Short mmCIF file of N, CA and C in Angstrom, two decimals:
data_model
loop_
_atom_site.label_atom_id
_atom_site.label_comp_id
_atom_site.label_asym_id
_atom_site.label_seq_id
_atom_site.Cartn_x
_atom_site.Cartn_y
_atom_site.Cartn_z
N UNK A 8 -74.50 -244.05 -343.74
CA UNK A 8 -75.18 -244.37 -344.99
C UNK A 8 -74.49 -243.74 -346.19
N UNK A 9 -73.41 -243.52 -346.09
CA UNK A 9 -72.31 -242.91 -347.28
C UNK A 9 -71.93 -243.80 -348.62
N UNK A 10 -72.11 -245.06 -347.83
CA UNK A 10 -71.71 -246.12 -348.90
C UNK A 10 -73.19 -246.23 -349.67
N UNK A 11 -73.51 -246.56 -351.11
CA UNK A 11 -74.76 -246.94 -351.31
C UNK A 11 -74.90 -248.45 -351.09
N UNK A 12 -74.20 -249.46 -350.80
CA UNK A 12 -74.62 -250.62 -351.08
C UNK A 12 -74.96 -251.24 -349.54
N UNK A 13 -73.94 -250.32 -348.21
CA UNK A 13 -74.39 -250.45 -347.30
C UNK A 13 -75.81 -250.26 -346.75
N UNK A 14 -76.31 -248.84 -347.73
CA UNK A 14 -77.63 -248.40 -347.50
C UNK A 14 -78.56 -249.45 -347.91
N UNK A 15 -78.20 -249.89 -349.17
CA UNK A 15 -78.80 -250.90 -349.98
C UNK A 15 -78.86 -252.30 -348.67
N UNK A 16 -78.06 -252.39 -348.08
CA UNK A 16 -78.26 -253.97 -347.37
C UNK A 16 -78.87 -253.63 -346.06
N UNK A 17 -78.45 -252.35 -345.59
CA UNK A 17 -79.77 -251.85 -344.32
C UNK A 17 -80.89 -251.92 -344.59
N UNK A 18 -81.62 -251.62 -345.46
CA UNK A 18 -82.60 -251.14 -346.36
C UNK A 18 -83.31 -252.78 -346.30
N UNK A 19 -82.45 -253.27 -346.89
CA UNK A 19 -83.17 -254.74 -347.30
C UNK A 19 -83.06 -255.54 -345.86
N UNK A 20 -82.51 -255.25 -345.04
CA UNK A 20 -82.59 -255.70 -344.28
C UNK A 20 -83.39 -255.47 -342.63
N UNK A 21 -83.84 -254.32 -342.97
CA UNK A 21 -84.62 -253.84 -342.27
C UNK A 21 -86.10 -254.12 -342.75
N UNK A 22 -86.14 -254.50 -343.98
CA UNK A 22 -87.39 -255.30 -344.68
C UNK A 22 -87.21 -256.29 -344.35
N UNK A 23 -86.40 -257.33 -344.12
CA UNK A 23 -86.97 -258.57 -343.69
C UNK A 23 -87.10 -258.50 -342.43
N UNK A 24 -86.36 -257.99 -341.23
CA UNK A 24 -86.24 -258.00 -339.79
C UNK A 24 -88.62 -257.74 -339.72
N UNK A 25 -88.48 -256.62 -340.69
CA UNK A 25 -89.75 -255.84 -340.66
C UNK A 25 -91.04 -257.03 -341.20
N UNK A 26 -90.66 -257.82 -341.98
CA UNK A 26 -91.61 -259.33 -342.60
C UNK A 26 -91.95 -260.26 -341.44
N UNK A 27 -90.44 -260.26 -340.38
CA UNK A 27 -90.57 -261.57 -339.85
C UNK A 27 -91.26 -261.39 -338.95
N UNK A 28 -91.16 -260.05 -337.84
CA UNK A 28 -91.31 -258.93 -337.09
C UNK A 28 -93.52 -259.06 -337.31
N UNK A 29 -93.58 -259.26 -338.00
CA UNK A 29 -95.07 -259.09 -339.09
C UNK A 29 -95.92 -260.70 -338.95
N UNK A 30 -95.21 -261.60 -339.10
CA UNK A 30 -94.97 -263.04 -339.14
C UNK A 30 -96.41 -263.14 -338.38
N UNK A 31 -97.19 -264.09 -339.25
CA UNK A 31 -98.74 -264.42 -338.59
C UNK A 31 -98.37 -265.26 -337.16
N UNK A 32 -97.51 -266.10 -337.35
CA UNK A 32 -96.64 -267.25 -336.28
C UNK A 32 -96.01 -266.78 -334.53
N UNK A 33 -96.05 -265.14 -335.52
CA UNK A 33 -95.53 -264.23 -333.77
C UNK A 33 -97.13 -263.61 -333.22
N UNK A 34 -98.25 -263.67 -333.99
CA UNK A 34 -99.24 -262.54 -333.50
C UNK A 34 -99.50 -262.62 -332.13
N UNK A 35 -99.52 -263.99 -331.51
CA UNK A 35 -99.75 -263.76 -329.89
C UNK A 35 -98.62 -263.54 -329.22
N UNK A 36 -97.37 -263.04 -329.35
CA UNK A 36 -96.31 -262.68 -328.84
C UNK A 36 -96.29 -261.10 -329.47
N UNK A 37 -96.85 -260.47 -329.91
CA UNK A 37 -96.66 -259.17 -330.57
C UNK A 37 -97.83 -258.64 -329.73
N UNK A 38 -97.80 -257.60 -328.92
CA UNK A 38 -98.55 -256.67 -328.16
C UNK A 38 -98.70 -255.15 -329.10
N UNK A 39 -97.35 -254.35 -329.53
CA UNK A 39 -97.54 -253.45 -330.09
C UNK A 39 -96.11 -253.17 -330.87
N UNK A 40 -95.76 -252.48 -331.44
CA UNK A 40 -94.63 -251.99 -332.28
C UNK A 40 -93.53 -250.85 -331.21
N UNK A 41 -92.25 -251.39 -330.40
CA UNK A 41 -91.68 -250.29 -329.58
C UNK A 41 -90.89 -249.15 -331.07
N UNK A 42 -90.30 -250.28 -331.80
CA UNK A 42 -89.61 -249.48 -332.58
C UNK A 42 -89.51 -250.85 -334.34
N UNK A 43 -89.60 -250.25 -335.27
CA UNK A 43 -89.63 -248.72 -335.33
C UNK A 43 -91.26 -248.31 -335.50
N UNK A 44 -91.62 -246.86 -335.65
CA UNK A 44 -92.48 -246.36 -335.38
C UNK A 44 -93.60 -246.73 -336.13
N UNK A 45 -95.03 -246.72 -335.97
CA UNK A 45 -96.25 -246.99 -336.74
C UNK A 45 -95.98 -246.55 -338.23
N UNK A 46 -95.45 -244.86 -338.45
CA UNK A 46 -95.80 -244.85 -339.24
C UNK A 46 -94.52 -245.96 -340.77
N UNK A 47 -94.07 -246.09 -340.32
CA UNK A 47 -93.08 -247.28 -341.31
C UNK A 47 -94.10 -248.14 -341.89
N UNK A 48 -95.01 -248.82 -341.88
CA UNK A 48 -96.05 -249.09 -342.06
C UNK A 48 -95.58 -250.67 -341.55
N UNK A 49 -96.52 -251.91 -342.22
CA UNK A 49 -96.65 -253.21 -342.27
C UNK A 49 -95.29 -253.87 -343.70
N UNK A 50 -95.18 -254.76 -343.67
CA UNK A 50 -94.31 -255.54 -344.86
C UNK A 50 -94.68 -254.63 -346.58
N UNK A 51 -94.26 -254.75 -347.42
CA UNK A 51 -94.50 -254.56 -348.64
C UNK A 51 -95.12 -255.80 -349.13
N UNK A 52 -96.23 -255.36 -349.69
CA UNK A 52 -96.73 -256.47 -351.00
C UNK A 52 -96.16 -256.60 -351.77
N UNK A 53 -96.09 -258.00 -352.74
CA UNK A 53 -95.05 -258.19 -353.43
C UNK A 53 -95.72 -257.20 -354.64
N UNK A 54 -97.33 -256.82 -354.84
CA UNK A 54 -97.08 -256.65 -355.73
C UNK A 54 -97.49 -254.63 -355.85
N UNK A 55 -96.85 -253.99 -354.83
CA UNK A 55 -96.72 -252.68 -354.56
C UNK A 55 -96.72 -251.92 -355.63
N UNK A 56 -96.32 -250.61 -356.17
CA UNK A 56 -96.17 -250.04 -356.93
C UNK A 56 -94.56 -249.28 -356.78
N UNK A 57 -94.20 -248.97 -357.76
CA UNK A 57 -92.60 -248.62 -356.99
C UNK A 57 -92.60 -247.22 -356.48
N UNK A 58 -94.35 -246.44 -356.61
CA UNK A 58 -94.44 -245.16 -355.63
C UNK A 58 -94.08 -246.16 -354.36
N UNK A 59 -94.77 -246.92 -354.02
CA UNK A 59 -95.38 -246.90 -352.81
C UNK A 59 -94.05 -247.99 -352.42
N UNK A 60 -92.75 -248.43 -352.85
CA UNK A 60 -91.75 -249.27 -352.50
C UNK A 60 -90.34 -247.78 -352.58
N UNK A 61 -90.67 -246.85 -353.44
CA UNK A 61 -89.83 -245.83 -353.20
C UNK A 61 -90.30 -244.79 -351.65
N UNK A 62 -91.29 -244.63 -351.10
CA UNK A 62 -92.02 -243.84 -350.27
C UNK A 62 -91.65 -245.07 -349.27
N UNK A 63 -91.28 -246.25 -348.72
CA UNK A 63 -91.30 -247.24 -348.05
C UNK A 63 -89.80 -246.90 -347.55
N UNK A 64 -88.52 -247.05 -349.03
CA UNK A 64 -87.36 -247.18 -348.95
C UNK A 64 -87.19 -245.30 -347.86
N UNK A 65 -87.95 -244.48 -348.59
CA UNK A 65 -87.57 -243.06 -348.23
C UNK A 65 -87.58 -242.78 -346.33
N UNK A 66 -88.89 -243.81 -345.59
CA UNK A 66 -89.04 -243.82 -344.25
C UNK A 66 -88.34 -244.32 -343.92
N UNK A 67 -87.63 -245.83 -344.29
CA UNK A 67 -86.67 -246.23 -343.81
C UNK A 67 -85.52 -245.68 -343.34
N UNK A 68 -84.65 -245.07 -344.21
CA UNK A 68 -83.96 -245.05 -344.53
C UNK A 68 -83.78 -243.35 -343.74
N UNK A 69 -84.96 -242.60 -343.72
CA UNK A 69 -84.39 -241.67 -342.56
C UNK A 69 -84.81 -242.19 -340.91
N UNK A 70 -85.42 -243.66 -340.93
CA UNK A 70 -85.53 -244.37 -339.58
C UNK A 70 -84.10 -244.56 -339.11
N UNK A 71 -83.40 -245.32 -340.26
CA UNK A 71 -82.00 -245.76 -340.02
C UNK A 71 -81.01 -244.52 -339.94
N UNK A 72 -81.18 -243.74 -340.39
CA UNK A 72 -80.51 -242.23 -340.01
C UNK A 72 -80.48 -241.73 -338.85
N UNK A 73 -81.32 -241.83 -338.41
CA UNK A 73 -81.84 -241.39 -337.19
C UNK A 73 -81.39 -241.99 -335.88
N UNK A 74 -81.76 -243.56 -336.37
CA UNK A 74 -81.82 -244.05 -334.75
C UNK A 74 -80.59 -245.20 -335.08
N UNK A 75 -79.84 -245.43 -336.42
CA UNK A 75 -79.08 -246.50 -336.52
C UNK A 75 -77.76 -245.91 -335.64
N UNK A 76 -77.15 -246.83 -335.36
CA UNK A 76 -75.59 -246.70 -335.09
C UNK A 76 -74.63 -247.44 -335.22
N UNK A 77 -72.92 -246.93 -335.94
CA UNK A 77 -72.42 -248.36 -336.05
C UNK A 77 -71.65 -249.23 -334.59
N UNK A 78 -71.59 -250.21 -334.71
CA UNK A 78 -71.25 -251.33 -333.99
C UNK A 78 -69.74 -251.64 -334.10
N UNK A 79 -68.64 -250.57 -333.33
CA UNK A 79 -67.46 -251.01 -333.71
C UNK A 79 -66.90 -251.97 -333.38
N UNK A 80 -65.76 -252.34 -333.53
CA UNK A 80 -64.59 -253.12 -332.96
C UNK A 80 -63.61 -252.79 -333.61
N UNK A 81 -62.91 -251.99 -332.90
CA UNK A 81 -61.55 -251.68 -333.54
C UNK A 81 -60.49 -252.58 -333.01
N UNK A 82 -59.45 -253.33 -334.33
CA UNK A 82 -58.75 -254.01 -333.82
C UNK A 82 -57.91 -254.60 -335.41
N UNK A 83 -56.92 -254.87 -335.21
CA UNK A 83 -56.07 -255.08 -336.31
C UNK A 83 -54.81 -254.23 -336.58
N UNK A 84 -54.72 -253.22 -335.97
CA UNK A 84 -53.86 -252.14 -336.14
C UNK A 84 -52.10 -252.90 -335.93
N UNK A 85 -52.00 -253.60 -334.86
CA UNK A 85 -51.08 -254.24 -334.64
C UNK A 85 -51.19 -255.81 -334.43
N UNK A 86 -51.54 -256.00 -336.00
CA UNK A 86 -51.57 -257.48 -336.52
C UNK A 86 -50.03 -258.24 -335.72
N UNK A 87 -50.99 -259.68 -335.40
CA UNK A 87 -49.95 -260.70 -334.90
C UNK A 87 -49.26 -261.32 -336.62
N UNK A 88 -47.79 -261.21 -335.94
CA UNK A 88 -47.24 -262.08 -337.44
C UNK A 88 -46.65 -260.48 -338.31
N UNK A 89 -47.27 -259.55 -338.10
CA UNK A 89 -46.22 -258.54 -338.85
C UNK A 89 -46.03 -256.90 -337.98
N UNK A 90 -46.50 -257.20 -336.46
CA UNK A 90 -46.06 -256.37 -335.66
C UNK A 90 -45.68 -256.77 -334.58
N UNK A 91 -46.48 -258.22 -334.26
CA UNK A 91 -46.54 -258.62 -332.85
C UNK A 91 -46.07 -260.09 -333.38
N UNK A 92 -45.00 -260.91 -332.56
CA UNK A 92 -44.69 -262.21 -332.76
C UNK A 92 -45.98 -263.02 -332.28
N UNK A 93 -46.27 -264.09 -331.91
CA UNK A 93 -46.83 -265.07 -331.29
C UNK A 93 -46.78 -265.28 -329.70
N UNK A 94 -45.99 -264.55 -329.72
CA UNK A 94 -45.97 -264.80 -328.21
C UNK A 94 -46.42 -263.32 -327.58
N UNK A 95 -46.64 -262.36 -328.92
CA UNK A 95 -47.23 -260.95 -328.62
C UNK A 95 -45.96 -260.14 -328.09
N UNK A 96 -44.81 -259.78 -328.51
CA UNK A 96 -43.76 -259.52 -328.44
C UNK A 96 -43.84 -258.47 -329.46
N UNK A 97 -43.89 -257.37 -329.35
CA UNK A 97 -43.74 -256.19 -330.84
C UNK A 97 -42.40 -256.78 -331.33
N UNK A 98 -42.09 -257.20 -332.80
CA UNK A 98 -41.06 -257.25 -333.67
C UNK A 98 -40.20 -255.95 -333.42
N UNK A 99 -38.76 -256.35 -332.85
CA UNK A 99 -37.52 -255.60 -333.03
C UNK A 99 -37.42 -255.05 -331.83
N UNK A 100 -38.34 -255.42 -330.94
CA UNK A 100 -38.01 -254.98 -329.16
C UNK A 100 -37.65 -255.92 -328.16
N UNK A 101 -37.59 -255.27 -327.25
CA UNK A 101 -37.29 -256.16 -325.74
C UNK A 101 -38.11 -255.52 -324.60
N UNK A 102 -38.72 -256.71 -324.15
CA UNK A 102 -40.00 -256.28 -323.12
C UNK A 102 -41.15 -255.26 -323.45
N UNK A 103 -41.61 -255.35 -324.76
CA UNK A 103 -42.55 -254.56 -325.15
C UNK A 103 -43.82 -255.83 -325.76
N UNK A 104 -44.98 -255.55 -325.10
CA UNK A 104 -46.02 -256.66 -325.61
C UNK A 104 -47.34 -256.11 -325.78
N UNK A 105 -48.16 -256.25 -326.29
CA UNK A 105 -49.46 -256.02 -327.05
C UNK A 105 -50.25 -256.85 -326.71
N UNK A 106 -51.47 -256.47 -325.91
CA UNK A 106 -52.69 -257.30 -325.37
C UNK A 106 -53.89 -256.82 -325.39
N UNK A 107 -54.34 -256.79 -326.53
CA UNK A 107 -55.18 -256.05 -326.71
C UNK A 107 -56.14 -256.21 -328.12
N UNK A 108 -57.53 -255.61 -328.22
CA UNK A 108 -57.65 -256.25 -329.58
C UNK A 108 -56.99 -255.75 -331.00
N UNK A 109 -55.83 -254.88 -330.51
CA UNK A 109 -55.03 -254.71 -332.37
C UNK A 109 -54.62 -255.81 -332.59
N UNK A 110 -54.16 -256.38 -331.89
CA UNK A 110 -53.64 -257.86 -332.32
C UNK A 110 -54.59 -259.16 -333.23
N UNK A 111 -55.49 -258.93 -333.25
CA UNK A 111 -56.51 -259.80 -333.87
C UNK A 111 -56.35 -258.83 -335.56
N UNK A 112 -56.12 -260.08 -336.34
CA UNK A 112 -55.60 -259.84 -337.56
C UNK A 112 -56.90 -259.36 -338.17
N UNK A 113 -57.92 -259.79 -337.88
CA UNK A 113 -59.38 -259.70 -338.84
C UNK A 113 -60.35 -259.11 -338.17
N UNK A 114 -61.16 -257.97 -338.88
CA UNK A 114 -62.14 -258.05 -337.66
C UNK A 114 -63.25 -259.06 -337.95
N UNK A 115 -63.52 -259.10 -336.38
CA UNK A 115 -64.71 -260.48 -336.13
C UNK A 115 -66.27 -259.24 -336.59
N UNK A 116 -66.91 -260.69 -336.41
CA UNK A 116 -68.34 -260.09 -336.75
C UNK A 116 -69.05 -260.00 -335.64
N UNK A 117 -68.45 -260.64 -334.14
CA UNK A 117 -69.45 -261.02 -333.12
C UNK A 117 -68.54 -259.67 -331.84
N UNK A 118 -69.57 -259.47 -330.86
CA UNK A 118 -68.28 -258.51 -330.15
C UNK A 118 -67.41 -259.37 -329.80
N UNK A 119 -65.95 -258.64 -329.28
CA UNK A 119 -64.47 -258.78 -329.00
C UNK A 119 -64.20 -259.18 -327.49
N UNK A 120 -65.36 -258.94 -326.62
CA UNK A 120 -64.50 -258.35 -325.33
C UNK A 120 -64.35 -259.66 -324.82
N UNK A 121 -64.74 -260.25 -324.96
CA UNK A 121 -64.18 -262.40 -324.52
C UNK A 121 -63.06 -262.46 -325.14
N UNK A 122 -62.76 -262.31 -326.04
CA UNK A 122 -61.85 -262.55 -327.06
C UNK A 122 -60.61 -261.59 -326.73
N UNK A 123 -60.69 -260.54 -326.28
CA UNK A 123 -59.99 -259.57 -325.90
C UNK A 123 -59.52 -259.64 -324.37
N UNK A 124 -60.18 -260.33 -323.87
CA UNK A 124 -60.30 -260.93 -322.05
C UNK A 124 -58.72 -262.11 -322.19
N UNK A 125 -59.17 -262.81 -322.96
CA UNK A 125 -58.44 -263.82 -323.67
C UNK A 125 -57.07 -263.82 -324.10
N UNK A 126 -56.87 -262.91 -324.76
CA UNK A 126 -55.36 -262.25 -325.46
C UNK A 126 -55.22 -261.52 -323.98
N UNK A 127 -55.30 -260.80 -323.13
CA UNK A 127 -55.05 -260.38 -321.70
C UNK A 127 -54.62 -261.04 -321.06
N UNK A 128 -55.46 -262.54 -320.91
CA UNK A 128 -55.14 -263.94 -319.96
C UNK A 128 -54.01 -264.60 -320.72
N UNK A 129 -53.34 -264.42 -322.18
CA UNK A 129 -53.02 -265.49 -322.55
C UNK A 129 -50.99 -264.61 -322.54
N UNK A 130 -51.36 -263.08 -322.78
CA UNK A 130 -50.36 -262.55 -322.29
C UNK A 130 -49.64 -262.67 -321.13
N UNK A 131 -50.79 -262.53 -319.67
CA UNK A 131 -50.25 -262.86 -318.27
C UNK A 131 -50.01 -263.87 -318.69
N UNK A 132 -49.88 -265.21 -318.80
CA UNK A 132 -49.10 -266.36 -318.86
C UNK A 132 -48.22 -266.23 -319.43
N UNK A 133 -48.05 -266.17 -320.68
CA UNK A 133 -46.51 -266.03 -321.60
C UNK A 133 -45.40 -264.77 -320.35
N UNK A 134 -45.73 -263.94 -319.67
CA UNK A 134 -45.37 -263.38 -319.17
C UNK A 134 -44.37 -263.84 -317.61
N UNK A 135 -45.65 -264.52 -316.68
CA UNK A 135 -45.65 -265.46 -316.14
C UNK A 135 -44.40 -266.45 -316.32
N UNK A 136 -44.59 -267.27 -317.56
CA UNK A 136 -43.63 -268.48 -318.24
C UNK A 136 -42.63 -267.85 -318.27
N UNK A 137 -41.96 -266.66 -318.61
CA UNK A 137 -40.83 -265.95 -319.38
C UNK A 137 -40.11 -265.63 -318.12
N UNK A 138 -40.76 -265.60 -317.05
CA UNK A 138 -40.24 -265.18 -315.84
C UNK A 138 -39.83 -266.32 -314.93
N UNK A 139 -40.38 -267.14 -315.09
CA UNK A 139 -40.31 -268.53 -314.14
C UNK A 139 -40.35 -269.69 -315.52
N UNK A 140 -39.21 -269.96 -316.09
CA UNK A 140 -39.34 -270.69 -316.89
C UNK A 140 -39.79 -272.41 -316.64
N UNK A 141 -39.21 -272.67 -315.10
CA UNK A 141 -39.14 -274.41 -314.63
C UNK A 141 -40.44 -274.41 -314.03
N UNK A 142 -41.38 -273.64 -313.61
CA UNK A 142 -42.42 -273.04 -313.08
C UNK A 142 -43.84 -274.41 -314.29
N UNK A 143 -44.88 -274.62 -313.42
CA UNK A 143 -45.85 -275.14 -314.02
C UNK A 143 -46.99 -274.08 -313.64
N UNK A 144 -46.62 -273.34 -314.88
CA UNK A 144 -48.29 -272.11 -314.41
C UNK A 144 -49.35 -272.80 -315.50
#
C-alpha cells in the first residue's frame, strides 16, 4: 500500500467486491461473512457522512494490510526480440536458450504457469527440430 493510487483502487475495490457481496439477489446463497470480518460493516450509503466513509476507508484499509497479498508473476527480464531470438536463442550465443517466463515481453494479468508450460513445450521442439532437421516432430 506504498503507492496511494494503488491504495486508492484496493479501497474502491474492495467496496464494490463488498456491494455485490451485499447484493439482495445473493441473500439465499449468503449463510454468513468468512472474510472479511463483521466488523467492516455492510455497503456505504450513498448518502453517509465523510466521518462515517473516512472510519469505513480506515477498516479497510488495515483489512487489506493485514490479510492482502501481492499476486506475482515475474517475467520479462529476458524479453524475446532483445535478449532472446524467436526461436529463444539468447542473442550473441551458441547453444544457450531461455524457457521460461522472462521471456514473455509483458506481464500478463492472468497467472503464467500454462503459458510458461508452453514456452517449455515450444522450446523442446525447436530443440528437437535443430537436432533432427528431416525429422517430422
Amino acid at each position: 500500500l506504498d503507492e496511494p493510487e494503488d491504495k486508492r483502487k484496493l479501497i474502491e475495490t474492495f467496496r464494490l467486491a463488498r456491494r455485490l457481496a451485499n447484493a439482495p439477489a445473493l441473500d439465499s446463497w449468503r449463510c454468513f461473512s468468512i472474510s472479511p470480518p463483521p466488523w467492516l460493516g455492510s455497503p456505504l450509503k450513498p448518502d453517509c457522512s465523510e466521518k462515517e466513509r473516512e472510519l469505513d476507508t480506515q477498516r479497510i484499509t488495515s483489512h487489506i494490510s493485514r490479510f492482502g497479498s501481492g499476486y506475482w508473476h515475474p517475467c520479462g527480464t529476458c524479453k524475446m526480440g532483445s535478449v532472446v531470438d524467436t526461436e529463444l536463442n539468447v542473442i550473441g550465443t551458441v547453444g544457450l536458450r531461455v524457457a521460461d517466463a522472462s521471456v514473455i515481453p509483458h506481464i500478463p494479468r492472468v497467472p503464467i504457469a500454462a503459458t510458461v508450460m508452453m514456452i517449455g513445450a515450444r522450446c523442446a521442439y525447436l530443440i528437437a527440430s535443430s537436432q533432427h532437421p528431416t525429422s517430422k516432430l
